[in-house]
Short mmCIF file of C-alpha atoms in Angstrom, two decimals:
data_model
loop_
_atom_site.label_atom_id
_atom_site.label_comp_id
_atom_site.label_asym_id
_atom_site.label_seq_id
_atom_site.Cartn_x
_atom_site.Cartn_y
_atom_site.Cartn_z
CA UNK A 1 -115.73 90.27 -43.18
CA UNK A 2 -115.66 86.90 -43.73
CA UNK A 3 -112.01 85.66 -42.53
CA UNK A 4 -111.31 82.35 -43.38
CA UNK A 5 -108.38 81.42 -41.10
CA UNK A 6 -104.99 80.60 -42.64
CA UNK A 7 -105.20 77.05 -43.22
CA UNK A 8 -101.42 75.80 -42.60
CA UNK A 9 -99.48 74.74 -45.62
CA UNK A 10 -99.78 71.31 -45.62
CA UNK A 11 -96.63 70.94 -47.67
CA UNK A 12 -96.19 67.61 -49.45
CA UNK A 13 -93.23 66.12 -49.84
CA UNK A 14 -92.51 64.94 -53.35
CA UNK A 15 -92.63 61.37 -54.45
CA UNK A 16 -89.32 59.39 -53.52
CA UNK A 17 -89.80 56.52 -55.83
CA UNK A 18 -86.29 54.64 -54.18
CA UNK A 19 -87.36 55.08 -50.50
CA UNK A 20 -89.67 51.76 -50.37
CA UNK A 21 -87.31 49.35 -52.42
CA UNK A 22 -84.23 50.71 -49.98
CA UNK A 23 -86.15 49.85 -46.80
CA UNK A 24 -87.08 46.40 -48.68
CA UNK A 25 -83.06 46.01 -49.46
CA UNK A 26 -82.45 46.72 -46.27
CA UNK A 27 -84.37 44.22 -44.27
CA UNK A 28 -83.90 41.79 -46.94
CA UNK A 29 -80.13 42.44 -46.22
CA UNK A 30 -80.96 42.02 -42.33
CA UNK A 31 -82.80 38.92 -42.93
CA UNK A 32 -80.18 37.09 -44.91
CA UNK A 33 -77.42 37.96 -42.35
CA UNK A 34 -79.88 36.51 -39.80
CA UNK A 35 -79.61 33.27 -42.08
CA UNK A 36 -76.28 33.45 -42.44
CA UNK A 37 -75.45 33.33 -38.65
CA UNK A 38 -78.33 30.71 -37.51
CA UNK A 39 -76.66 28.48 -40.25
CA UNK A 40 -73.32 29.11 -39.14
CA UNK A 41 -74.44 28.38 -35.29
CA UNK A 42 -76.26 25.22 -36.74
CA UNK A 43 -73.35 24.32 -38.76
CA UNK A 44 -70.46 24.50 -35.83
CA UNK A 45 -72.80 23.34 -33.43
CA UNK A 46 -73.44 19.94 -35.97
CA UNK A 47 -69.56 20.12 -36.73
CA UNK A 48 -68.55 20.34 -32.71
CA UNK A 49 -71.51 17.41 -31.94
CA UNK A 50 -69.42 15.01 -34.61
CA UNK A 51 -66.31 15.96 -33.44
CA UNK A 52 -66.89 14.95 -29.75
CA UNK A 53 -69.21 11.86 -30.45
CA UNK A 54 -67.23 10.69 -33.11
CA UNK A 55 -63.68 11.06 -32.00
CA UNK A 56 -60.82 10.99 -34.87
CA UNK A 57 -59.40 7.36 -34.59
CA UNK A 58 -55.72 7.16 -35.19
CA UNK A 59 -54.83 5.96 -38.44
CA UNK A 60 -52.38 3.44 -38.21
CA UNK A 61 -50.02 3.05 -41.63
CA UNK A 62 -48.15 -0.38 -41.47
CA UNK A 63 -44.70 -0.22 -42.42
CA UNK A 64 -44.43 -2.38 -45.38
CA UNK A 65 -42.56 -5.53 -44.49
CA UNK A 66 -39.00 -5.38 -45.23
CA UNK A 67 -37.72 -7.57 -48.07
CA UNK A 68 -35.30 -10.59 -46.15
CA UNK A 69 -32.23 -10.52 -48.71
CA UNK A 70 -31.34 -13.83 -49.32
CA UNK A 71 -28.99 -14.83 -46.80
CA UNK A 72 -25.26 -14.47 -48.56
CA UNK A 73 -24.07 -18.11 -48.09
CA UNK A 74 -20.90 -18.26 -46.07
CA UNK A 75 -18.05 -19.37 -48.14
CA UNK A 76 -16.34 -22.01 -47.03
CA UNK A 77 -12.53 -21.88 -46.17
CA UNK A 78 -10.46 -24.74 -47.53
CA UNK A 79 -8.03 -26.11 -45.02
CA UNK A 80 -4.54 -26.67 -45.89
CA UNK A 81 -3.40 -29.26 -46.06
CA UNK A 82 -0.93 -28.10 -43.41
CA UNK A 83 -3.34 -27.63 -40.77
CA UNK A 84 -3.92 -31.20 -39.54
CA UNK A 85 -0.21 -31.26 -39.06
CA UNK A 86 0.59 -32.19 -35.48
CA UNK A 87 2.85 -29.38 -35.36
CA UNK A 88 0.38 -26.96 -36.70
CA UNK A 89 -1.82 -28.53 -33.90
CA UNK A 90 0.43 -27.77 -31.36
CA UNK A 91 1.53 -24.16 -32.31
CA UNK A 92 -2.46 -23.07 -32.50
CA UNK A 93 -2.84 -24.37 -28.87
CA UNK A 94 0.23 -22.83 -27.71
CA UNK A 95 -0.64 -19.56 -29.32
CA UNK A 96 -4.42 -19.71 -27.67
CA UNK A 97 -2.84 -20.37 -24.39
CA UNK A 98 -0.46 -17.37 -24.75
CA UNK A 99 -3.29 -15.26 -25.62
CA UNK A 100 -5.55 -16.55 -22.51
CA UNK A 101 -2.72 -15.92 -20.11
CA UNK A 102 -1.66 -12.57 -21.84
CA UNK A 103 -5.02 -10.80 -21.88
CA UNK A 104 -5.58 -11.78 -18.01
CA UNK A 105 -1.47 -11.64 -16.78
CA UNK A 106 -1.48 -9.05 -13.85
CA UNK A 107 1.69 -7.65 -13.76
CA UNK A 108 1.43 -5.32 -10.89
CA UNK A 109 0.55 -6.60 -7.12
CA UNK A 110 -1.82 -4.55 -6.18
CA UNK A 111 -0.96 -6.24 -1.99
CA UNK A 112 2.60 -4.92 -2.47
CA UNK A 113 1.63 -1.17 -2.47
CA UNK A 114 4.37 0.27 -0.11
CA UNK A 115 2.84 1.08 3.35
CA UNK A 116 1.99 4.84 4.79
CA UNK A 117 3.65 5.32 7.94
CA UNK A 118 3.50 8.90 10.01
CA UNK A 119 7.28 8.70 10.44
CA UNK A 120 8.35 12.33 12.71
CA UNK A 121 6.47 12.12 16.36
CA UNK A 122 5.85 15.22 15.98
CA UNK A 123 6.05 16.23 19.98
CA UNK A 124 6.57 20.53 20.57
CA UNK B 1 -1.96 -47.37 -8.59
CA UNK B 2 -3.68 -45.35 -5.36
CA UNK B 3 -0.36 -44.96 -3.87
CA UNK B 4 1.67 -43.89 -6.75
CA UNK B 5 -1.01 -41.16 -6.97
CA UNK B 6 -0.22 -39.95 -3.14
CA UNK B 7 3.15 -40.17 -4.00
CA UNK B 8 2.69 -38.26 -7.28
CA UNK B 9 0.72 -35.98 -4.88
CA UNK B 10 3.17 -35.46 -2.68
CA UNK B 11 6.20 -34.28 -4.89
CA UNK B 12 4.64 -32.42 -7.09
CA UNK B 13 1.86 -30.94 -5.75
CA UNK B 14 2.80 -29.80 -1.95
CA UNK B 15 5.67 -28.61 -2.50
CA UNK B 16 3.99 -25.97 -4.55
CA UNK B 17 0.93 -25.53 -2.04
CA UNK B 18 3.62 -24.84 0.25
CA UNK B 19 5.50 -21.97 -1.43
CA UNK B 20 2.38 -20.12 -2.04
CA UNK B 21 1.11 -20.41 1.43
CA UNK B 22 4.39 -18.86 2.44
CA UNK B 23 3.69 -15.55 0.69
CA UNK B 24 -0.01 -15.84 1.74
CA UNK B 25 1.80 -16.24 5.26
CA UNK B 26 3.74 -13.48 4.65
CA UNK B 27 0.98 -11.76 3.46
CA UNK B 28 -1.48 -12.36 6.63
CA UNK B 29 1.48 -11.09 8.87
CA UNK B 30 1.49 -8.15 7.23
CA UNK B 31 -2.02 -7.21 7.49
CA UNK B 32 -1.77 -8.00 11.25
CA UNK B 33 1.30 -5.73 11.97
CA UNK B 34 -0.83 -3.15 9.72
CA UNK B 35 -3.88 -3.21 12.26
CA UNK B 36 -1.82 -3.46 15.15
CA UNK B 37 0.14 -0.45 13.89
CA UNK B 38 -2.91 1.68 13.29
CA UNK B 39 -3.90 0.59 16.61
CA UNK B 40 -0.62 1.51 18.19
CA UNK B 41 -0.59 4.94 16.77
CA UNK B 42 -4.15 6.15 17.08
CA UNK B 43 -3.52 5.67 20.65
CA UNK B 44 -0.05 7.55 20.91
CA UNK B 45 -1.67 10.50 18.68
CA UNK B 46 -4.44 10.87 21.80
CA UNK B 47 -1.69 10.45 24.48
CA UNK B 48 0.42 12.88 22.58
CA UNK B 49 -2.25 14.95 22.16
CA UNK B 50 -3.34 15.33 25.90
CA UNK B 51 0.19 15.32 27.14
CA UNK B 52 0.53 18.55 25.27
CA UNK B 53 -3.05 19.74 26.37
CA UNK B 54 -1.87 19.69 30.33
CA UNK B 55 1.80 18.49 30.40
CA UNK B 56 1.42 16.66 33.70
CA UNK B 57 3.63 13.83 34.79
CA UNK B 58 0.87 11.36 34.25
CA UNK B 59 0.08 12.23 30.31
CA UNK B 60 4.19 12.27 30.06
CA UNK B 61 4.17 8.81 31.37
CA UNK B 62 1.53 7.72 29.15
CA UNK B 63 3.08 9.26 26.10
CA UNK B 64 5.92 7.62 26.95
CA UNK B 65 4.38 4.54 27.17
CA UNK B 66 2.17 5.22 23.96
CA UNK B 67 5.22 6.45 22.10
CA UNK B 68 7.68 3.28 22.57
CA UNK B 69 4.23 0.51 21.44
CA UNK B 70 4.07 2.67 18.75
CA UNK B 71 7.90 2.70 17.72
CA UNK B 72 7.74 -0.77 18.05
CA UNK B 73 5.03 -2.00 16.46
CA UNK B 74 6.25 0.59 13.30
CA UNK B 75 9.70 -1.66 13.20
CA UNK B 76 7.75 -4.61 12.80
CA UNK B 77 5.08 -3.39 10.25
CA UNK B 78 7.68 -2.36 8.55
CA UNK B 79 9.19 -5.26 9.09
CA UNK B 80 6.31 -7.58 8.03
CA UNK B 81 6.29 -6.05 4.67
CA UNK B 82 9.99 -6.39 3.57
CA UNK B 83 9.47 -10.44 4.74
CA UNK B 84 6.45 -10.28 2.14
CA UNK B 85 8.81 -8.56 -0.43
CA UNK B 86 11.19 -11.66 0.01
CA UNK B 87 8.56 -13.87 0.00
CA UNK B 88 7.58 -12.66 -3.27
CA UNK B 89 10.87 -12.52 -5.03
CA UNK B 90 11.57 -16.29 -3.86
CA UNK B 91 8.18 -17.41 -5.49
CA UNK B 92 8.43 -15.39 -8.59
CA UNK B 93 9.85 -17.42 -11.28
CA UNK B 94 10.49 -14.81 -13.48
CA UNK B 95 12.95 -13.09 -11.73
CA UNK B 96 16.55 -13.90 -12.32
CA UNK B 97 18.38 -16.04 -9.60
CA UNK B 98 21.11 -13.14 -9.46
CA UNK B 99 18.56 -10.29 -9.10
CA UNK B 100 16.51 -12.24 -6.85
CA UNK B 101 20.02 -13.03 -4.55
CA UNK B 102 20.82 -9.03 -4.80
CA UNK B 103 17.39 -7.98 -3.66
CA UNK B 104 16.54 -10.58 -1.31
CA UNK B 105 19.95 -9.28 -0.06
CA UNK B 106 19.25 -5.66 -0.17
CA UNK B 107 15.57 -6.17 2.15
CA UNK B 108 17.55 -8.60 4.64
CA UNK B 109 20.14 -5.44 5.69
CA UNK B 110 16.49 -3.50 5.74
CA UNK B 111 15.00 -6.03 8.16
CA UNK B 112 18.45 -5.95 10.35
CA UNK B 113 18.46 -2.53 10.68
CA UNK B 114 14.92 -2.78 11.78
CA UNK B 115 15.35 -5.43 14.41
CA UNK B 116 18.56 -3.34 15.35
CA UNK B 117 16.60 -0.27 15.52
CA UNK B 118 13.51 -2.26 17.55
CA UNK B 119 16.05 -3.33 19.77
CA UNK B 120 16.48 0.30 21.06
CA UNK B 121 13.25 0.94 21.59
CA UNK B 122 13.20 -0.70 25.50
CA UNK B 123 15.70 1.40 26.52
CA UNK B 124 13.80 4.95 26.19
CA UNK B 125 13.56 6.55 28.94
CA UNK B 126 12.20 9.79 27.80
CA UNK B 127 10.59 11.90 25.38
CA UNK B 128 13.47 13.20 24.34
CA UNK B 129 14.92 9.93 23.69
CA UNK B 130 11.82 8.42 21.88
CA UNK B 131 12.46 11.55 19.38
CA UNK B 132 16.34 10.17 19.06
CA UNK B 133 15.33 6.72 18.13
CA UNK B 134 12.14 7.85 16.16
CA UNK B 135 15.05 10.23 13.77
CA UNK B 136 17.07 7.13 13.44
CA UNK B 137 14.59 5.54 11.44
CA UNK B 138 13.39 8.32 9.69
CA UNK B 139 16.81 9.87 8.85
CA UNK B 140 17.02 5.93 7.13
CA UNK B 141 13.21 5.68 5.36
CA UNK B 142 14.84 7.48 1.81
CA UNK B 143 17.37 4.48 1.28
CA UNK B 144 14.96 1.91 2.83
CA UNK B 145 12.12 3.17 0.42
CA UNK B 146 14.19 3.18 -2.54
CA UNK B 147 15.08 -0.68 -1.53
CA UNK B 148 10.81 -1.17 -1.49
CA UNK B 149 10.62 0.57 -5.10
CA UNK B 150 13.69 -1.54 -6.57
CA UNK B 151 12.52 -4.87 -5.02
CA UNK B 152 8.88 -4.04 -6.97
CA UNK B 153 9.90 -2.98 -9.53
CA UNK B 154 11.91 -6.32 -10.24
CA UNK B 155 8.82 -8.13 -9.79
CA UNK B 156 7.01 -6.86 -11.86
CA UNK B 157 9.90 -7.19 -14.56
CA UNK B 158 10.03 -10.87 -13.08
CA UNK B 159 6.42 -11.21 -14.20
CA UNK B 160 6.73 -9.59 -17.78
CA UNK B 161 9.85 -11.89 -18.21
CA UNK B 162 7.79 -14.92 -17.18
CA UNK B 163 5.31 -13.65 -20.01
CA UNK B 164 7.89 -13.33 -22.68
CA UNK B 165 9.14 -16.23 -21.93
CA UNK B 166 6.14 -17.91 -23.09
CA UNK B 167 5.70 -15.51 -25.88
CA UNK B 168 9.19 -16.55 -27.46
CA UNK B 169 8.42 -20.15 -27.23
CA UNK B 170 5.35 -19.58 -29.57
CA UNK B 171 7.51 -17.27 -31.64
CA UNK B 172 10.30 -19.86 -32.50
CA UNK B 173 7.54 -22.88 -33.14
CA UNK B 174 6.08 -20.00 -35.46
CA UNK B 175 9.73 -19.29 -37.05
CA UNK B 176 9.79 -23.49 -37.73
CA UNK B 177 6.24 -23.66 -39.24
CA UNK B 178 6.52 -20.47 -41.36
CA UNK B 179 9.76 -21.83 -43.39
CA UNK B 180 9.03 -21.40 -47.19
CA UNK B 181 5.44 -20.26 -46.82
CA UNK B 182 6.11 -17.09 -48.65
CA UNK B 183 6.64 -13.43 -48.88
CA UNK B 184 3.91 -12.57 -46.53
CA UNK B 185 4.37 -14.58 -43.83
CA UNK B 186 7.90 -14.00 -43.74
CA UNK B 187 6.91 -10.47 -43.26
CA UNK B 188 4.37 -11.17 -40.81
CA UNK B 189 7.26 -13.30 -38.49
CA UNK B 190 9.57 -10.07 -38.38
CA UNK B 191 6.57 -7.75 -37.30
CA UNK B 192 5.90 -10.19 -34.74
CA UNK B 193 9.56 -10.48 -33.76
CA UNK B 194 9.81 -6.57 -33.95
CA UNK B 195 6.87 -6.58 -31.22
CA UNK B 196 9.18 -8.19 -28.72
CA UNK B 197 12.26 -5.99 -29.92
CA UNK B 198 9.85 -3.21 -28.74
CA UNK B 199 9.05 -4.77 -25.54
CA UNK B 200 12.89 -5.44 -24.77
CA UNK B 201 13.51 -1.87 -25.49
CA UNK B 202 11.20 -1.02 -22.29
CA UNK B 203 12.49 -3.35 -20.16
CA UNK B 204 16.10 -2.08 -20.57
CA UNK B 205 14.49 1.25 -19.85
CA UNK B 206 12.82 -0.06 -17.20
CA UNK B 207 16.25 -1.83 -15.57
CA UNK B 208 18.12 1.49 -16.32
CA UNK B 209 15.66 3.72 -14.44
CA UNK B 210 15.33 1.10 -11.56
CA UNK B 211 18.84 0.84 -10.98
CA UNK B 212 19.03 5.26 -10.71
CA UNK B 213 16.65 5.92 -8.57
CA UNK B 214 16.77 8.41 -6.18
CA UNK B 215 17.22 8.21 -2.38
CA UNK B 216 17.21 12.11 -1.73
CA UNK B 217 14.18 13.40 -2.92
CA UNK B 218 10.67 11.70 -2.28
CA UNK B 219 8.24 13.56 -4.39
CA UNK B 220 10.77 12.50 -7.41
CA UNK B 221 11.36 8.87 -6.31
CA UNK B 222 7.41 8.41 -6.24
CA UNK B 223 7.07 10.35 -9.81
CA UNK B 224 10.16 7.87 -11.46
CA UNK B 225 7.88 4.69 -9.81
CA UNK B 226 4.75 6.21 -11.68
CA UNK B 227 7.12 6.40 -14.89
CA UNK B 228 8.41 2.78 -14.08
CA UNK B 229 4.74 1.30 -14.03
CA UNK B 230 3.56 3.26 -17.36
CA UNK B 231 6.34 1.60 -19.18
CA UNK B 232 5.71 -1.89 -17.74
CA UNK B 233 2.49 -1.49 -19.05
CA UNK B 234 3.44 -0.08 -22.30
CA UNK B 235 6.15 -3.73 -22.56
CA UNK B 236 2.79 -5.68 -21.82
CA UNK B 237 1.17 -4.07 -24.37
CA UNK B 238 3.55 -4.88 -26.81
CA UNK B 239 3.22 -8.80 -25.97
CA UNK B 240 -0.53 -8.25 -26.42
CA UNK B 241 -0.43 -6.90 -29.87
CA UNK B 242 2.60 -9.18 -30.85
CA UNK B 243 0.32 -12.11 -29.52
CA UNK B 244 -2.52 -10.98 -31.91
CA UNK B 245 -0.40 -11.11 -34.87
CA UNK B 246 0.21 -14.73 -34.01
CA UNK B 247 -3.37 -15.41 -34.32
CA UNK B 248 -3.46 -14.00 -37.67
CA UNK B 249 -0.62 -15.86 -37.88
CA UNK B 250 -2.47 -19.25 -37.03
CA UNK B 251 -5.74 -18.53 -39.23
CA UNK B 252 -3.38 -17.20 -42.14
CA UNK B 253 -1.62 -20.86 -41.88
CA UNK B 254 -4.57 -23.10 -41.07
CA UNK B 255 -6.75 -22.20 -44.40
CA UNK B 256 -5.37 -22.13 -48.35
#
């Protein structure tokens, strides 16, 4: 009796022709996020280095000059021929005067304010 | 020439130093009597004060004593200031001479009754008494205050009728200068005349309310003196404004 033992089924699985290009995919995919975030690091860390060493300077707009108008020339009041009268003369003066002691006229003494005075003795 | 100056000096020039150190006289008395008064009764309130605390003979006596400085040096603070009043009223050119002779009459029965009532004051002999005199005066301080009120207000009319005075002066040289310079300035004279019609009709309300008011009640004599001095003000006012239409007056007439 020749007994060959039972070899074990050595099954096989079949031929995935997608399973090497998906693990490729996949690490490609890895490697380009790696990329992606070394560039990114770079790229703030570049953007960060410029923004301290090379502070923003303020940028200054100058108003635009305005344009001076012409000056309006003042027009120039004829006298009459009135007002070199002597009576003209004297009624301007008089009216200044009036004016000067009008505006600064007290009319109320403030030193005649009627005095207090605690008039009942009040004794119990 | 250097003696016609001292004489020109003399004449015209001291007499008027004279009359205004008379009121500043007046008005240096008065401040004294004031202190001394304050004095006086700061120390009658203490004595008064402690003689009520223990009642004793001695804090009597002193009360007594504090009571009868204090009376008296009241009568002549009082005193001081109706002298000031007439020194005012003689000064003040403004007031008439017949107002000035009515008040100046009115504050010299106020000072007699305050040297008669002075007069008493030596002869208290008690507490009791100083209350009799003390009543005497105040019994007398409606009438007398109503005197002080009058006698200020006609000052102060005195000195608005000084300024409109002046302001009519100006007016009539305007009235002379204005004669056929047309429509507009003819216009502009009557608004400037209708200014002091304005004024005038607050100083007769002025004079009116002056002459009524009352001796009885104090709270409404010292509201009707408020009143007075709003409406002086308001007559001033009127002087103003008509004296800024105669400056419009004066450039309107100095250029064609």
């Amino acid at each position: 009796m020749n007994s060959t033992p039972e070899q074990p089924l050595i099954q096989i699985n079949p031929a995935n022709p997608d399973a090497p290009s998906g693990q490729k995919s996949e690490s490609h995919l890895r490697l380009i996020i790696i990329i992606l975030t070394v560039l990114l690091v770079v790229s703030v860390s570049i953007l960060s280095f410029v923004i301290i060493r090379f502070p923003r300077q303020e940028v200054t707009t100058v108003a635009p000059s305005p344009t001076v108008p012409p000056p309006t020339p003042t027009p120039i009041r004829k006298l009459s021929s009135f007002a070199t009268d002597s009576a003209f003369l004297n009624f301007e003066a008089s009216v200044a005067t009036l004016s000067a002691v009008t505006a600064g006229y007290p009319i109320f003494d403030s030193s005649l304010n009627p005095p207090k005075l605690d008039l009942p003795l009040g004794f119990r | 020439m250097r003696y016609l100056l001292i004489l020109v000096l003399f004449f015209f020039v001291l007499p008027q130093t004279s009359v205004r150190a008379d009121s500043l006289k007046a008005y240096q008395d008065y401040l004294f009597q004031s202190d001394q008064y304050r004095r006086s009764l700061s120390e009658f309130t203490i004595a008064k004060n402690e003689y009520e605390k223990f009642k004793s003979l001695t804090s009597e006596t002193d009360a007594l004593e504090k009571t009868k400085l204090m009376l008296s040096s009241r009568d002549r603070f009082l005193r001081s200031y109706l002298l000031l009043l007439i020194e005012k009223l003689i000064e003040n050119p403004g007031v008439g001479s017949s107002t000035r002779a009515l008040y100046i009459s009115l504050l010299g029965n106020e000072v007699a009754f305050l040297e008669g009532h002075s007069a008493l004051v030596p002869s208290i002999a008690s507490l009791s008494d100083a209350q009799t005199v003390s009543q005497k005066l105040e019994s007398h301080y409606n009438v007398l205050q109503v005197s002080i009120y009058q006698t200020i207000t006609a000052l102060t009319l005195g000195n608005l009728n000084s300024l409109a005075l002046s302001y009519d002066t100006v007016v009539s040289q305007a009235q002379n200068l204005a004669l056929g310079k047309g429509a507009t300035t003819n216009r502009w004279i009557l608004q400037i005349q209708n200014k002091r019609s304005l004024y005038q009709q607050k100083v007769d309300t002025i004079t009116r309310k002056n002459n009524s008011l009352p001796g009885s009640d104090q709270n409404e004599l010292s509201r009707q003196s408020i009143e007075i001095g709003e409406e002086a003000a308001g007559a001033k006012q009127y002087l103003v404004e008509g004296t800024s239409y105669l400056k419009e007056l004066v450039t309107a007439l100095k250029y064609e």
